[in-house]
GROMACS .gro file of C-alpha atoms in nm:
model
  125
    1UNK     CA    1   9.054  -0.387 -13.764
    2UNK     CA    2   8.881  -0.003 -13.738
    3UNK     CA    3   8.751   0.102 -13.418
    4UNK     CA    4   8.443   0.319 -13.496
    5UNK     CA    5   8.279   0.548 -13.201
    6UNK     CA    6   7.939   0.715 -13.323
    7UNK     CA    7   7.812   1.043 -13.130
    8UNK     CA    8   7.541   1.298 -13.165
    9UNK     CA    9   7.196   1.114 -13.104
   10UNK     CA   10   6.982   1.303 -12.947
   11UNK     CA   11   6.559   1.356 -12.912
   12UNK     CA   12   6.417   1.599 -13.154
   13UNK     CA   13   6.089   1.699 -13.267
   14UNK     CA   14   5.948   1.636 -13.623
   15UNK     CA   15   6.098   1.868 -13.881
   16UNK     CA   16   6.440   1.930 -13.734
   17UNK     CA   17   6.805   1.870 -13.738
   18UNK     CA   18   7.071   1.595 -13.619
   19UNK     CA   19   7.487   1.551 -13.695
   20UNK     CA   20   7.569   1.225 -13.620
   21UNK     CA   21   7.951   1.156 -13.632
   22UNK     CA   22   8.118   0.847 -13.666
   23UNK     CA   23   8.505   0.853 -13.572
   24UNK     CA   24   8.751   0.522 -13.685
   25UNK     CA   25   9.089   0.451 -13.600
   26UNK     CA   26   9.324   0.163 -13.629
   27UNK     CA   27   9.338   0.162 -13.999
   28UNK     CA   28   9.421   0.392 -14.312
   29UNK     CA   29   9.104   0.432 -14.467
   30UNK     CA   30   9.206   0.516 -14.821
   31UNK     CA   31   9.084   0.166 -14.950
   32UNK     CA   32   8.724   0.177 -14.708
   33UNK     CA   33   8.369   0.264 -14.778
   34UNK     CA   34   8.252   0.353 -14.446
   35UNK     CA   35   7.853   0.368 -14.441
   36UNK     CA   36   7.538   0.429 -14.200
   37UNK     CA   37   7.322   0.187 -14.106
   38UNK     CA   38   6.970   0.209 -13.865
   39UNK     CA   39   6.769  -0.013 -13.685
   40UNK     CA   40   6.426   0.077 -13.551
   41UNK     CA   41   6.319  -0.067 -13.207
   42UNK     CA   42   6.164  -0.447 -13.314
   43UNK     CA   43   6.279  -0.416 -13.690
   44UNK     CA   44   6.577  -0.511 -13.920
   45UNK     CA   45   6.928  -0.283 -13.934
   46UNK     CA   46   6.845  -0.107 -14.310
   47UNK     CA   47   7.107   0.076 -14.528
   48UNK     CA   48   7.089   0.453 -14.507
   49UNK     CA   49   7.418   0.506 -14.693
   50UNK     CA   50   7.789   0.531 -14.726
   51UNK     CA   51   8.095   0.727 -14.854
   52UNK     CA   52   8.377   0.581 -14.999
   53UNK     CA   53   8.663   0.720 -14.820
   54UNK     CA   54   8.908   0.767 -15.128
   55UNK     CA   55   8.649   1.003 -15.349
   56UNK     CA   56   8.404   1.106 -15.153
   57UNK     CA   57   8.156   0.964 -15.363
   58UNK     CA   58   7.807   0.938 -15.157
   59UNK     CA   59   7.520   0.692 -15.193
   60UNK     CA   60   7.169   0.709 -15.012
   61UNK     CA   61   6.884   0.511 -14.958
   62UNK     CA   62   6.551   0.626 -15.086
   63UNK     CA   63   6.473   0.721 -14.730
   64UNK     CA   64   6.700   0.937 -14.703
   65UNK     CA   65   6.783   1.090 -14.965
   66UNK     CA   66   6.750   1.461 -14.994
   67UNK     CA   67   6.716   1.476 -14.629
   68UNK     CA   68   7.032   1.339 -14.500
   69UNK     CA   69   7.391   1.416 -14.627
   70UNK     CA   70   7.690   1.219 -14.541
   71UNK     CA   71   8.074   1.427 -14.579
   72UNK     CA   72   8.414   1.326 -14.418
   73UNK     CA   73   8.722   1.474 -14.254
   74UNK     CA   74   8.987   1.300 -14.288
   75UNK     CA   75   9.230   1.485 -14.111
   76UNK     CA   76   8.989   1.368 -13.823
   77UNK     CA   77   8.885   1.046 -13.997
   78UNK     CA   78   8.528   1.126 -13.925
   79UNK     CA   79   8.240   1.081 -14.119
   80UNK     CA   80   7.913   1.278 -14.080
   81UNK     CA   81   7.519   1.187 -14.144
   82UNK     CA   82   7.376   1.556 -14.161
   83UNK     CA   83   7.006   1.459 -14.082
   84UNK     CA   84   6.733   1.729 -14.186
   85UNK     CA   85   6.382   1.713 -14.225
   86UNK     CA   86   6.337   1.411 -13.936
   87UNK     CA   87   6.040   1.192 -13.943
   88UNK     CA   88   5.907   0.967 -13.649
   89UNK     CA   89   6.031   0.712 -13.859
   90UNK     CA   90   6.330   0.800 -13.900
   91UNK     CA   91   6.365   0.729 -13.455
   92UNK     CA   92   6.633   0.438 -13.470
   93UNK     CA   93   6.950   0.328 -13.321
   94UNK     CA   94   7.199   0.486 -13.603
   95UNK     CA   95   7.555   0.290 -13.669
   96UNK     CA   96   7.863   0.354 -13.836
   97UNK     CA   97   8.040   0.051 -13.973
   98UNK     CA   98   8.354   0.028 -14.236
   99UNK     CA   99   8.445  -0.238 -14.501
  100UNK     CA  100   8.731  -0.239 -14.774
  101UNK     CA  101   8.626  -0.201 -15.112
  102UNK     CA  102   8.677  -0.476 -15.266
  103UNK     CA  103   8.431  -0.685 -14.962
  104UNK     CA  104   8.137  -0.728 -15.112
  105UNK     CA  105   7.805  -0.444 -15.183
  106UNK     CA  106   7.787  -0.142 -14.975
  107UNK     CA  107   7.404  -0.184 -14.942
  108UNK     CA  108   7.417  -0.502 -14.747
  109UNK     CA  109   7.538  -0.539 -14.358
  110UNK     CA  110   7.672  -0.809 -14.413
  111UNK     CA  111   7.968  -0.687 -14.641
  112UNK     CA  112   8.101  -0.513 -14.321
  113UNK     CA  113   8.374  -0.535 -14.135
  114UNK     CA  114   8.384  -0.334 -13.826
  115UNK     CA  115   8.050  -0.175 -13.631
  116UNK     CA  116   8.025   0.113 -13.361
  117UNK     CA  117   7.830   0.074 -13.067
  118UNK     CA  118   7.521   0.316 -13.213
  119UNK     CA  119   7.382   0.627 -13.108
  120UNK     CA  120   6.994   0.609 -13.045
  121UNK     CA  121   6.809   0.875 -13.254
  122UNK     CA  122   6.465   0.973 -13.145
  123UNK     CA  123   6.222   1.213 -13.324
  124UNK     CA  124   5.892   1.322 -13.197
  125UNK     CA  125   5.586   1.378 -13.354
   0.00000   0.00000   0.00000
C-alpha cells in the first residue's frame, strides 16, 4: 500500500500561482501512475491528471491543461501540480492518489489504489 501526504493549498486570488506536492512512501513506484484528482465543495471528485512514474509521461484534463503542469522527483518520490492561471473554479479540495499500471484507466477514481488526505485550494475572484 502507498502512503500519499499532499501539501501546498493555500487562498489565492484569480490569475495566480499554486505548487501542490504530493509525497508517497511504502512502495517502489516504478510500476505506478500517480495522478491528481479535485473535488469542488457539493460536486463530484473529477480527473485533473496524472504522471506515470516510470516515463514521465503527463496527461491533463481539458481544464487544466495549459495551466497546470504535473513533474516528479523521485529521489523524493514527490509529484508536483504546478497550478498557473487559477480560476474561481478551479477552488477545490485537490488529492493525490496512486494505482499500478496495469489497474484499470487513469481517468477514472475508481482505478485507484491509495488516496491522500487533500489539500483545500481556494481562489478568489
Amino acid at each position: 500500500q502507498v502512503q500519499i501526504v499532499e501539501s501546498g493549498g493555500g487562498l489565492v486570488q484569480a490569475g495566480g500561482s499554486l505548487r501542490l506536492s504530493c509525497a508517497a512512501s511504502g512502495r517502489t513506484l516504478s510500476r505506478y501512475v500517480l495522478a491528481w484528482f479535485r473535488q469542488a465543495s457539493g460536486k463530484e471528485r473529477e480527473y485533473v491528471g496524472h504522471i506515470t512514474w516510470s516515463a514521465g509521461t503527463t496527461y491533463y484534463a481539458d481544464s487544466a491543461k495549459g495551466r497546470f503542469t504535473i513533474s516528479r522527483d523521485y529521489a523524493e518520490n514527490t509529484m508536483y501540480l504546478q497550478m498557473n492561471s487559477l480560476k474561481p473554479e478551479d477552488t477545490a479540495v485537490y488529492y493525490c492518489a496512486c494505482k499500478l499500471v496495469t489497474r484499470g484507466s487513469p481517468l477514472f477514481r475508481a482505478s485507484y489504489d491509495s488516496w491522500g488526505q487533500g489539500t483545500q485550494v481556494t481562489v478568489s475572484s
